[in-house]
Coordinates of C-alpha atoms in Angstrom, one line a residue:
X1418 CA 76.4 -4.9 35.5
X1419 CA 73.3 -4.8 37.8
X1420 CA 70.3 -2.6 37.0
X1421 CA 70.8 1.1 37.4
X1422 CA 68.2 2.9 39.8
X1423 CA 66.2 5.2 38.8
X1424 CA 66.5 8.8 40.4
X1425 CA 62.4 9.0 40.4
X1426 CA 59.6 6.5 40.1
X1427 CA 55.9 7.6 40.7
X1428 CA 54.2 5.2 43.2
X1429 CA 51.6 3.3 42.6
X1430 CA 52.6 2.2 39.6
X1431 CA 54.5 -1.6 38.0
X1432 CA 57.7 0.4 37.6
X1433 CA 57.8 1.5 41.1
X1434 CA 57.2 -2.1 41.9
X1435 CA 59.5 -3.2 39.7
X1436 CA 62.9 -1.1 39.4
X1437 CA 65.7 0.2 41.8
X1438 CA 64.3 3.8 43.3
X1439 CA 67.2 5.9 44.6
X1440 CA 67.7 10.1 45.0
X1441 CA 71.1 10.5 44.5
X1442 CA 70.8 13.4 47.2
X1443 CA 70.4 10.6 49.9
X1444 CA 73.9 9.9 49.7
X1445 CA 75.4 12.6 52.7
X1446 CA 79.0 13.0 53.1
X1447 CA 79.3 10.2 56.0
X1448 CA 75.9 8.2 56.0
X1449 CA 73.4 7.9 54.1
X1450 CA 69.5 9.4 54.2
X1451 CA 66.3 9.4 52.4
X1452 CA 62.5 10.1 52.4
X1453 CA 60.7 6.6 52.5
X1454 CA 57.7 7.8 53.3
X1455 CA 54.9 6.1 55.7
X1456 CA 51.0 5.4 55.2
X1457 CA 49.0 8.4 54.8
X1458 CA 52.4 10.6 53.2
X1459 CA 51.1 12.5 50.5
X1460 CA 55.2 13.1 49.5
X1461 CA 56.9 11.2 47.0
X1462 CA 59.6 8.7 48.3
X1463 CA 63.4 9.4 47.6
X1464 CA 63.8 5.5 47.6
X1465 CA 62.1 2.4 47.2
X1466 CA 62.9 -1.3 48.6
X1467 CA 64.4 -2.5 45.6
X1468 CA 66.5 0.7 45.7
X1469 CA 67.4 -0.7 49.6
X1470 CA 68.6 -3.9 48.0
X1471 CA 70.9 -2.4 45.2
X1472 CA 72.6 -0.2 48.2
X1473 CA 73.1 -3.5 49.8
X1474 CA 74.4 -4.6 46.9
X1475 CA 76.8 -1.8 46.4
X1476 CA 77.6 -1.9 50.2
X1477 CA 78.9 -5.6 49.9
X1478 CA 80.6 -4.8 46.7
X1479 CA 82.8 -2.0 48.4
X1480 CA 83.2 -4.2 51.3
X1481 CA 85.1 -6.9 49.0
X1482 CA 86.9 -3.7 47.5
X1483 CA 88.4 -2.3 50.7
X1484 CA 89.5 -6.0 51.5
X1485 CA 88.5 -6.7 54.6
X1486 CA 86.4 -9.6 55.7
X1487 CA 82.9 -9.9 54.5
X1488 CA 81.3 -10.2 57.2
X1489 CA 78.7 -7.6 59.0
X1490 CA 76.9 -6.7 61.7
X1491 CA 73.0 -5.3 60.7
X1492 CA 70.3 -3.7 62.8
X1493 CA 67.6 -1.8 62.9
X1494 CA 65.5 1.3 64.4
X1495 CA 62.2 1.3 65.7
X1496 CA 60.2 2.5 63.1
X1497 CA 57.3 0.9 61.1
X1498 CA 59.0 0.1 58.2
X1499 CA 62.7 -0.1 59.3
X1500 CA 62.7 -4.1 59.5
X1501 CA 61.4 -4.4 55.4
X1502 CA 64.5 -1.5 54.9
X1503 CA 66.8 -3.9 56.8
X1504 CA 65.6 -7.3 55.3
X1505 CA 66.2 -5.3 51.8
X1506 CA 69.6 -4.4 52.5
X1507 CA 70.2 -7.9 53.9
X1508 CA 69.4 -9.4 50.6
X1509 CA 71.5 -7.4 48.7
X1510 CA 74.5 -7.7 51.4
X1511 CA 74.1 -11.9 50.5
X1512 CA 73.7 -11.4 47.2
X1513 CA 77.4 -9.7 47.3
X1514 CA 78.8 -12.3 48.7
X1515 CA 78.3 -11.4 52.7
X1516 CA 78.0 -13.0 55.3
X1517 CA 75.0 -10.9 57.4
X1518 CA 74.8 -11.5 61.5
X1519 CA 71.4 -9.8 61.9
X1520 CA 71.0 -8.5 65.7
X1521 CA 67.0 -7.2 65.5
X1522 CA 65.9 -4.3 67.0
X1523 CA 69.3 -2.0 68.0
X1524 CA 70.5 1.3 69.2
X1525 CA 73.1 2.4 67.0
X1526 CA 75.7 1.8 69.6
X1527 CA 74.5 -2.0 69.9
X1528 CA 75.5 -2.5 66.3
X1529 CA 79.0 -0.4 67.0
X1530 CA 79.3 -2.7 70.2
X1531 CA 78.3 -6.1 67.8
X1532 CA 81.5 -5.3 65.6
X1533 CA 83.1 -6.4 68.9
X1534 CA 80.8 -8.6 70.7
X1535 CA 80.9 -10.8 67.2
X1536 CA 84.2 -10.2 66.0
X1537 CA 83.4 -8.9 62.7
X1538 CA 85.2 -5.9 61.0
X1539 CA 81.9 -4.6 59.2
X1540 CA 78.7 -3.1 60.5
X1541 CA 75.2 -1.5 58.5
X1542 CA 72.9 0.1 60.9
X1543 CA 69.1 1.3 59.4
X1544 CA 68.2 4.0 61.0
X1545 CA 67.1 7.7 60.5
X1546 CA 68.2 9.0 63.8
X1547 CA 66.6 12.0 65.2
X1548 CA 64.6 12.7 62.2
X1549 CA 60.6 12.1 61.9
X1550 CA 58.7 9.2 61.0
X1551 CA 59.1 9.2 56.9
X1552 CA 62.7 8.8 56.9
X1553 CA 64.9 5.9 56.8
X1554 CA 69.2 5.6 56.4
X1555 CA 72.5 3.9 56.6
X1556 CA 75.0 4.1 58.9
X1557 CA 77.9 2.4 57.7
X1558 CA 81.3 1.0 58.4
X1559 CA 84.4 -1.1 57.3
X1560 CA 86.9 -0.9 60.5
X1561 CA 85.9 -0.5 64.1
X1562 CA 84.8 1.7 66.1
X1563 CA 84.9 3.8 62.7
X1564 CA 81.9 4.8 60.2
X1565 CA 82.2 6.1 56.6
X1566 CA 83.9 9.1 55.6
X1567 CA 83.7 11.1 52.9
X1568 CA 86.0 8.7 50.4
X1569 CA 84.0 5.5 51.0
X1570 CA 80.5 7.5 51.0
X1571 CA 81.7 8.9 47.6
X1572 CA 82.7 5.4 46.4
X1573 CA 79.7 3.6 47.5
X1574 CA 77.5 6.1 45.6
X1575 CA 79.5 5.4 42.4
X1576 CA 79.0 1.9 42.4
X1577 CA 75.2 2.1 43.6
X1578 CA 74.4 5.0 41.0
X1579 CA 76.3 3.2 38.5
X1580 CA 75.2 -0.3 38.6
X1581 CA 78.5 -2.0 39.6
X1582 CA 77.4 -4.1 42.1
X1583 CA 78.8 -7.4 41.8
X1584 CA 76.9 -10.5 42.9
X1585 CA 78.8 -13.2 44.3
X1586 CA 78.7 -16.5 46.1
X1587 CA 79.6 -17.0 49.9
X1588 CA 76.6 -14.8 51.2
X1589 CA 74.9 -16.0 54.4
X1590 CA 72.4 -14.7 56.6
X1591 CA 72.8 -15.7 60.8
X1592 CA 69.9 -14.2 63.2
X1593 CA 71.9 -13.4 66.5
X1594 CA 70.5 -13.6 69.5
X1595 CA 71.8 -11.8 72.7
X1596 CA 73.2 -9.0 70.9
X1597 CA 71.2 -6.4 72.9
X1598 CA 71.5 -8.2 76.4
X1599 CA 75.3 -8.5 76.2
X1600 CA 75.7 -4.2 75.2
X1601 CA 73.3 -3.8 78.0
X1602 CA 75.5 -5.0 80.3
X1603 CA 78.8 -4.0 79.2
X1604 CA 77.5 -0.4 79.3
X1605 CA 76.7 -1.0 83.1
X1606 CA 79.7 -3.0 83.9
X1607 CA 81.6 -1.9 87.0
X1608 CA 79.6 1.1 87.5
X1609 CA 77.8 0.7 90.7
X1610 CA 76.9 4.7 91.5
X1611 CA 76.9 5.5 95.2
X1612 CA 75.9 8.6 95.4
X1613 CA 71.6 8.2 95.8
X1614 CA 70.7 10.0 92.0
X1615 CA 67.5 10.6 90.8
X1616 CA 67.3 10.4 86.9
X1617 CA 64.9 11.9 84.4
X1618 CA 65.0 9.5 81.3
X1619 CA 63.9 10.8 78.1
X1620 CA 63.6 8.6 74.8
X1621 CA 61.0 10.7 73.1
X1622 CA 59.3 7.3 72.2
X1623 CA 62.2 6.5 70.4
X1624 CA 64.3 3.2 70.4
X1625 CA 66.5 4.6 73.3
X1626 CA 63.1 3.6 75.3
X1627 CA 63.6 -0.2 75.2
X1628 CA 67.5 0.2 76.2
X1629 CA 68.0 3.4 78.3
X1630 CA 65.8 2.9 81.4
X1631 CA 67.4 -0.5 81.7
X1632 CA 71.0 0.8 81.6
X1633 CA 70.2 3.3 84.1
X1634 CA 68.9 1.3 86.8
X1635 CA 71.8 -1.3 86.5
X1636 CA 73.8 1.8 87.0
X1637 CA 72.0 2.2 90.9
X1638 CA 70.6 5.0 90.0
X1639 CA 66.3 5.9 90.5
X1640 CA 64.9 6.4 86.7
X1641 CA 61.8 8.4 86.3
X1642 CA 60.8 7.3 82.6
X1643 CA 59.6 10.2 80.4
X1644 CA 58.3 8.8 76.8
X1645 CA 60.0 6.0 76.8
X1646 CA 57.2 3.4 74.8
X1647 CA 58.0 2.5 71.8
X1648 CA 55.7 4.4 69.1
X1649 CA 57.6 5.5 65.7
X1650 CA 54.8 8.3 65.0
X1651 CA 56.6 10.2 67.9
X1652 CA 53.1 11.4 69.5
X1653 CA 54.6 14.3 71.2
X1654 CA 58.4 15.5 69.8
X1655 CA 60.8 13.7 67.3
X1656 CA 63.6 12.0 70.2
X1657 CA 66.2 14.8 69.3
X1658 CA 67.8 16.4 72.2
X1659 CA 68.8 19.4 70.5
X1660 CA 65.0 19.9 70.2
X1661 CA 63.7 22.4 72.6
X1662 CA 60.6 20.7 72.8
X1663 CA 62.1 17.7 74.1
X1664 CA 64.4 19.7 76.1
X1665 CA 61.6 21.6 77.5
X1666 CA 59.7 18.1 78.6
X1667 CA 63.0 17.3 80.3
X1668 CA 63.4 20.1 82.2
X1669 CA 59.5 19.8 83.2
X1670 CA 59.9 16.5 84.6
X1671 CA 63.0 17.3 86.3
X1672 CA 61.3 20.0 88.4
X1673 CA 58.3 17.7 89.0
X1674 CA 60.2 15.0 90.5
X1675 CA 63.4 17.0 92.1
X1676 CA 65.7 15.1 89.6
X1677 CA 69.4 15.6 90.0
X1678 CA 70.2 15.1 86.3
X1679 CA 67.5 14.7 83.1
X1680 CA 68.9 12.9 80.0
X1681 CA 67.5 12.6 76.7
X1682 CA 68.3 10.0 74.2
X1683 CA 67.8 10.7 70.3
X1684 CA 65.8 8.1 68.1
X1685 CA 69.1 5.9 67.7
X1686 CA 70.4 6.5 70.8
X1687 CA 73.8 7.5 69.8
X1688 CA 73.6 11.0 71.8
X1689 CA 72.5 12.2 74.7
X1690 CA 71.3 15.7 76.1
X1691 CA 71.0 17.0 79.4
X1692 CA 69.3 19.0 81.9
X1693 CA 70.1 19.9 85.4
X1694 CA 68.6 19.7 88.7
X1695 CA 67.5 23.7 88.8
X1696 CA 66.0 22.8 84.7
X1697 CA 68.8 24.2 82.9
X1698 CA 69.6 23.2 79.0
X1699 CA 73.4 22.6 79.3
X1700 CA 73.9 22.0 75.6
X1701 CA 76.4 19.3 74.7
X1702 CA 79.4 21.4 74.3
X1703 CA 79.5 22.6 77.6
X1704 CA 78.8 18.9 78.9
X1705 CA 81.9 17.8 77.1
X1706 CA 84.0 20.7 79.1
X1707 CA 82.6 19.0 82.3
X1708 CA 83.6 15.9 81.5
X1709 CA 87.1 17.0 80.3
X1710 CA 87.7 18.8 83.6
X1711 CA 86.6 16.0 85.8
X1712 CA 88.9 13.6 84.0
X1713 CA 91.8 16.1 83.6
X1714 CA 93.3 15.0 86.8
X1715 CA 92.6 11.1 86.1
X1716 CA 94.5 10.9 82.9
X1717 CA 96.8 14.3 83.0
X1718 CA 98.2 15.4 79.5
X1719 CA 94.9 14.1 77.3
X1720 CA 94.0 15.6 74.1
X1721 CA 90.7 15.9 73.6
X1722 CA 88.8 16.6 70.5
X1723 CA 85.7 18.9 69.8
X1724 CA 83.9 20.1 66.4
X1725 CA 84.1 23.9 65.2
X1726 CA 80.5 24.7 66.6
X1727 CA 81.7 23.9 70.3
X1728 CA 82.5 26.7 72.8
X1729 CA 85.7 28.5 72.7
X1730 CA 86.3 28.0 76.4
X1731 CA 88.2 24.5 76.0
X1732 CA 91.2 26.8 74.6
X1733 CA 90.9 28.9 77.6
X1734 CA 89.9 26.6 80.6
X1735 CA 92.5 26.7 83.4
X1736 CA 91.8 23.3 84.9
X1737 CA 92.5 21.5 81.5
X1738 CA 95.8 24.5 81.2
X1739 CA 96.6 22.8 85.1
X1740 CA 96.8 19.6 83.8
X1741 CA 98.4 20.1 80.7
X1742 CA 95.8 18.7 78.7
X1743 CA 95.0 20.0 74.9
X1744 CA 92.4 20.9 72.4
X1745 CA 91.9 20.1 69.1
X1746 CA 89.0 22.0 66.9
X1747 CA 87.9 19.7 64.3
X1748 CA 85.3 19.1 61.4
X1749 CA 81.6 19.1 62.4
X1750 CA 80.3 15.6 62.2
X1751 CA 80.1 12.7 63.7
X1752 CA 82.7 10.3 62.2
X1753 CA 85.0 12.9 61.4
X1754 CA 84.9 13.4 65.3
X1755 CA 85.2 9.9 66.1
X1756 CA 87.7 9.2 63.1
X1757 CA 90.0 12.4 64.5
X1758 CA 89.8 11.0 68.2
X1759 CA 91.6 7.9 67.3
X1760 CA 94.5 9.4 64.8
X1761 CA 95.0 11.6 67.7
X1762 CA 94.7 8.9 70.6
X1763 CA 92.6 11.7 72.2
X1764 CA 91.0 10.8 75.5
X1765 CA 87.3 12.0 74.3
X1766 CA 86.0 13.6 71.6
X1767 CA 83.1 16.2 71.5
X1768 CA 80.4 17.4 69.1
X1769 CA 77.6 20.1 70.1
X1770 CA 75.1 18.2 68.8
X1771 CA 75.5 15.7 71.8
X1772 CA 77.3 12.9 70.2
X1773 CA 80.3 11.8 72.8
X1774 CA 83.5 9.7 71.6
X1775 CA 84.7 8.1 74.6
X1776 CA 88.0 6.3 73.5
X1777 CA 90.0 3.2 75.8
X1778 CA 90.4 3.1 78.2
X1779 CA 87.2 4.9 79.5
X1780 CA 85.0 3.5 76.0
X1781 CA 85.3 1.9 72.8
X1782 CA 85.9 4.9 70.6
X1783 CA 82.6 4.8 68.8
X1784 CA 79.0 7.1 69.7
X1785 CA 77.4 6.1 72.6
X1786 CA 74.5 7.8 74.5
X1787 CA 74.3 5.4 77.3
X1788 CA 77.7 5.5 77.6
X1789 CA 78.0 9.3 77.7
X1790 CA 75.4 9.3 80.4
X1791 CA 77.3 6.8 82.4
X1792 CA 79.9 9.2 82.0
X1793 CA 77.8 12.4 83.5
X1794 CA 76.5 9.8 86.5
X1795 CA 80.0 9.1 87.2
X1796 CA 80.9 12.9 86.7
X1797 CA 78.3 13.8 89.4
X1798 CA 79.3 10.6 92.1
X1799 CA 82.9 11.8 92.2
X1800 CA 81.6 15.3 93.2
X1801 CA 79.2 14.6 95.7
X1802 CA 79.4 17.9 96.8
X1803 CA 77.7 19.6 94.2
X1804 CA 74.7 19.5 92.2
X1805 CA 74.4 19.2 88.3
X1806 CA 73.7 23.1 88.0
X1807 CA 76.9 23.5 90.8
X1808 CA 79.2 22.2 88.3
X1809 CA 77.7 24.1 85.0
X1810 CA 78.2 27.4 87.1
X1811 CA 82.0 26.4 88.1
X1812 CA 82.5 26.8 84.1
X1813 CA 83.3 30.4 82.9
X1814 CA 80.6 31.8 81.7
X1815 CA 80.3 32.6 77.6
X1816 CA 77.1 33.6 75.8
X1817 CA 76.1 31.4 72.5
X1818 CA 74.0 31.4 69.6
X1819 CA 71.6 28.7 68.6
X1820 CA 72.7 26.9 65.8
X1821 CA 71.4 29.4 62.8
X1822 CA 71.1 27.5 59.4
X1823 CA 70.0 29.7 56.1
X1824 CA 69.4 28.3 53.1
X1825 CA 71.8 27.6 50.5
X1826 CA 71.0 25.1 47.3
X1827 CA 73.4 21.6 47.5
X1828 CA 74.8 22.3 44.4
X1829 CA 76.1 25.6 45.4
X1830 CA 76.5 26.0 49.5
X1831 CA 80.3 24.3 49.3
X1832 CA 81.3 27.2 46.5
X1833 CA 79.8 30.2 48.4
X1834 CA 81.7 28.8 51.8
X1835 CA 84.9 28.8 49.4
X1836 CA 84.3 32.3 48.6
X1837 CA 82.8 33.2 52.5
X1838 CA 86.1 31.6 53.8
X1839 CA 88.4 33.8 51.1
X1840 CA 86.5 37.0 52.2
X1841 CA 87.4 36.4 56.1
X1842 CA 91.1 35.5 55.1
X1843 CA 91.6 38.7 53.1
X1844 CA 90.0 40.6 56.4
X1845 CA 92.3 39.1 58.6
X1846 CA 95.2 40.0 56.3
X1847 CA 94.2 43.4 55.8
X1848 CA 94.4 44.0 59.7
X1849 CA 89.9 44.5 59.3
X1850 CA 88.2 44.3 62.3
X1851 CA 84.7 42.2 63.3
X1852 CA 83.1 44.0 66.2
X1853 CA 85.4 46.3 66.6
X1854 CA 88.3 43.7 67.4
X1855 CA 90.7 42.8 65.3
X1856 CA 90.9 38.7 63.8
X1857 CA 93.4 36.6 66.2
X1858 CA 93.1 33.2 64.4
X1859 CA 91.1 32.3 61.2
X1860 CA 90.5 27.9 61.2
X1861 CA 89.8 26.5 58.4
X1862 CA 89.4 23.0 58.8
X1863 CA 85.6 22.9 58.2
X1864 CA 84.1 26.3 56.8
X1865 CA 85.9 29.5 58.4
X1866 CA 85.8 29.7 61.9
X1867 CA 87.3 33.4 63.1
X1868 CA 88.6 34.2 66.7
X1869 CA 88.3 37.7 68.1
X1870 CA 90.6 39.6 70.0
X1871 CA 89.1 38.2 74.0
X1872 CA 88.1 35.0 72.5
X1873 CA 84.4 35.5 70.8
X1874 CA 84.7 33.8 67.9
X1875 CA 81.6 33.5 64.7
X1876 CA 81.6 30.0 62.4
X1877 CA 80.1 29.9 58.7
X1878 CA 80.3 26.3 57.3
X1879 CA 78.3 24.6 55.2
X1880 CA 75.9 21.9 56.6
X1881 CA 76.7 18.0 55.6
X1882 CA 73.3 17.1 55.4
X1883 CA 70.6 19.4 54.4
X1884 CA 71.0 23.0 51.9
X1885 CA 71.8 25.0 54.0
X1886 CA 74.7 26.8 55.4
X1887 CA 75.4 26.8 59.3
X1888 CA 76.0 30.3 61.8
X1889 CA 76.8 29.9 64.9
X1890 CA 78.5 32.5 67.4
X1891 CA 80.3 32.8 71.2
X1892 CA 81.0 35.7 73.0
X1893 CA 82.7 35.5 77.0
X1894 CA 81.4 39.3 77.3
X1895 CA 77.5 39.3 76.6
X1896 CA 74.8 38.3 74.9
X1897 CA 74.7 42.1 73.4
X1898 CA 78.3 41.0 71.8
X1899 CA 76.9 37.6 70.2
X1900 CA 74.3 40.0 68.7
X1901 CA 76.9 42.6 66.8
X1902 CA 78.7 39.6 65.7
X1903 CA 76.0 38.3 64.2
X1904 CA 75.6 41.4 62.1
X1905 CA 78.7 41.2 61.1
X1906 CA 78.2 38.0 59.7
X1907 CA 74.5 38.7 58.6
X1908 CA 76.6 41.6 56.4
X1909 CA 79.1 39.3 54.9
X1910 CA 76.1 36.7 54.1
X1911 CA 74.0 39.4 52.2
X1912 CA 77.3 39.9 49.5
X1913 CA 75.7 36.4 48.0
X1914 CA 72.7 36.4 46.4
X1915 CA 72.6 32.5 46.4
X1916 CA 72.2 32.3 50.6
X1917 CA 68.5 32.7 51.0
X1918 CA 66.8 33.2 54.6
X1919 CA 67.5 31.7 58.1
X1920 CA 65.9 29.3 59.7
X1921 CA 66.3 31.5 63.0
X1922 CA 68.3 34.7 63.8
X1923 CA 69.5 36.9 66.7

């Protein structure tokens, strides 16, 4: 039995130097997250470096437990302490008997792409994504294009928690070089764009700036560069396209340089956000209806896949209706997305917050935000006939919510959702009305998303990664209706004492 880490350690001190530091709370229900804290922090870290190297440990235990070959592919943001993070892991990854194929500096997609490039089933990427310099995490995985669910992030935190890592003999480290060249030019191969495109890229200073810009011009297409040095203290926004900072710089830039398309790239470069040529936000939903109508009538009959917090209007659209194409509405995140795509053998897969699941024969399967925007460029060069903002207006219009998130303890947020979805089930069964319309469908797959007589719908769900529960609402009538459904829901909130205030509200 290894050494079992502790949940808290003060700094500063020979213990903290000494023992395993991990917050069991870092453990999410597909990746993994935690507080590392940077020079200057003032807030106690959530994990320590010999806490990195028992999750390593734990990792390449799990690995030997699912059976497949040890082998994995590791890399690693750009942030000031995500190479020591990566080197940690690394060491515990050898000392359980793996064999690690290090590729340096990577988007999260160039790890994904290494599974293939390198031919090996298993893949550990260090990053903390979107959120701001402090953080740190895991992304993980055991069979391509796939990351960890639910089941292995459960079982991995068992035998971390616990102590059950099991050293063994066979580890091996090999530093490749290439990685990043090679995913730089499959994402660019055969795409020559002809139409003359003028492209806003935005990295937010985040890794996406040493990959993006590159990828784009391969493409043919002109790149103005917004905030694309590397500098992991983020000087102006975190690189999160859901940001409206960041979307507000986009748009900006856009104007100033009569850009046809802006796109923003989050810290790990696994999503992508847009803005169009008149400076409209088109948030990712509605970029993933787009897509599915311009490759409706390329590959006729697809199924594609969104999450619960997309737009109603993929059940509704008459161009995927034309070409008999179908929905599914799945679980918010992002490897139940990509995980449901491939049991499916949907064409794409969608989720709101701008991650895109391309699956063969147009990608891989796996997250990809160059490959999304290779997808948009390709989009606008087979409609050279209209602009960016031409094709947002040819959708039907709906009004949306923000994403509204108000607080709800861990411990709790999953039971009040039981008892939130239980309340809507009983209205729907009474014959109750939300709005003045009566329920049409109540979906339960993540949370309780209810549909309204004309199609508005309202979602309550609790969030994967932070305490809080999730609101969002659509209406095709008006933003006045997104507003009474909101009440509504507001109403059904206030029966439980343990949801607390929003973040934001109508």
């Amino acid at each position: 039995m290894t050494q079992i880490p502790k949940a808290s350690l003060k700094p500063n001190t020979s213990a903290f130097e000494n023992e395993p530091l991990i917050k069991p709370t870092g453990f999410r229900e597909y990746d993994a997250r935690w507080w590392f804290g940077h020079p200057g922090s003032d807030v106690a870290p959530d994990l320590n470096l010999y806490g990195v190297q028992a999750l390593g440990l734990g990792l390449g235990t799990l690995i030997h437990e699912l059976g497949v070959t040890p082998k994995i592919a590791v890399g690693h943001d750009f942030r000031s302490y995500s190479l020591s993070v990566k080197q940690a892991l690394e060491v515990g990854l050898m000392d359980a008997g793996i064999e690690v194929h290090d590729i340096g500096l990577a988007l999260s997609p160039t790890a994904y792409f290494a599974q293939f490039d390198l031919d090996v089933p298993c893949v550990a990427m260090v990053t903390a994504s979107h959120n701001s310099n402090g953080w740190t995490g895991v992304k993980m995985g055991a069979e391509r294009p796939l990351t960890f669910g639910p089941d292995e992030m459960s079982r991995l935190k068992e035998i971390v928690l616990g102590g059950h890592g099991i050293s063994r003999a066979g580890g091996g480290y090999v530093r490749q070089a290439g990685v990043a060249e090679r995913y730089l030019a499959d994402v660019s191969d055969g795409v020559k764009i002809s139409r003359p495109l003028k492209v806003v890229a935005a990295c937010g200073n985040g890794t996406a700036g040493a990959f993006a810009p590159q990828a784009l011009r391969a493409m043919g297409v002109e790149v103005v560069e917004l905030d694309c040095e590397l500098d992991h203290s983020f000087p102006r926004y975190n690189p999160n396209p859901e940001d409206m900072k960041m979307l507000h710089a986009i748009r900006d830039a856009v104007l100033e340089h009569k850009a046809d398309v802006g796109l923003g790239f989050d810290g790990d470069g696994d999503r992508c956000g847009v803005v169009d040529n008149e400076g409209e936000e088109i948030f990712a939903d509605k970029i993933g209806l787009m897509l599915a109508r311009d490759l409706a009538p390329l590959y006729p009959n697809s199924t594609f896949v969104v999450d619960v917090k997309s737009t109603g209007l993929f059940a509704i659209d008459p161009v995927l209706a034309e070409h008999g194409c179908k929905t599914d509405y799945f679980k918010t995140g992002h490897s139940y997305i990509k995980r449901r795509s491939r049991e499916l053998g949907a064409l794409a897969g969608f989720e709101k917050s701008g991650h895109f699941f391309l699956q063969p024969p147009i990608g891989r399967g796996y997250d990809d935000g160059l490959v999304a925007a290779r997808a948009i460029l390709e989009m606008l060069d087979r409609n050279p006939q209209s602009s960016m903002a031409d094709l947002r207006r040819a959708l039907p219009i709906s009004y949306g919510s923000p994403t509204m998130s108000p607080a709800c303890a861990d411990e709790v947020k999953y039971d009040v959702v039981g008892r939130i979805v239980a309340d809507v089930q009983a209205r729907s069964a009474a014959g109750a009305k939300i709005a003045g319309r009566a329920i049409q469908d109540v979906n339960t797959v993540n949370g309780v998303r209810f549909t309204l007589e004309g199609g508005a719908w309202g979602l309550m769900r609790a969030s994967s990664n932070t305490p809080n529960l999730v609101v969002v609402v659509e209406s095709p009538e008006s933003g006045e209706d997104v507003v009474a459904i909101f009440r509504e829901i507001e109403a059904i909130m206030a029966q439980y004492p343990e949801v607390g205030p929003f973040d934001q509200k109508l």
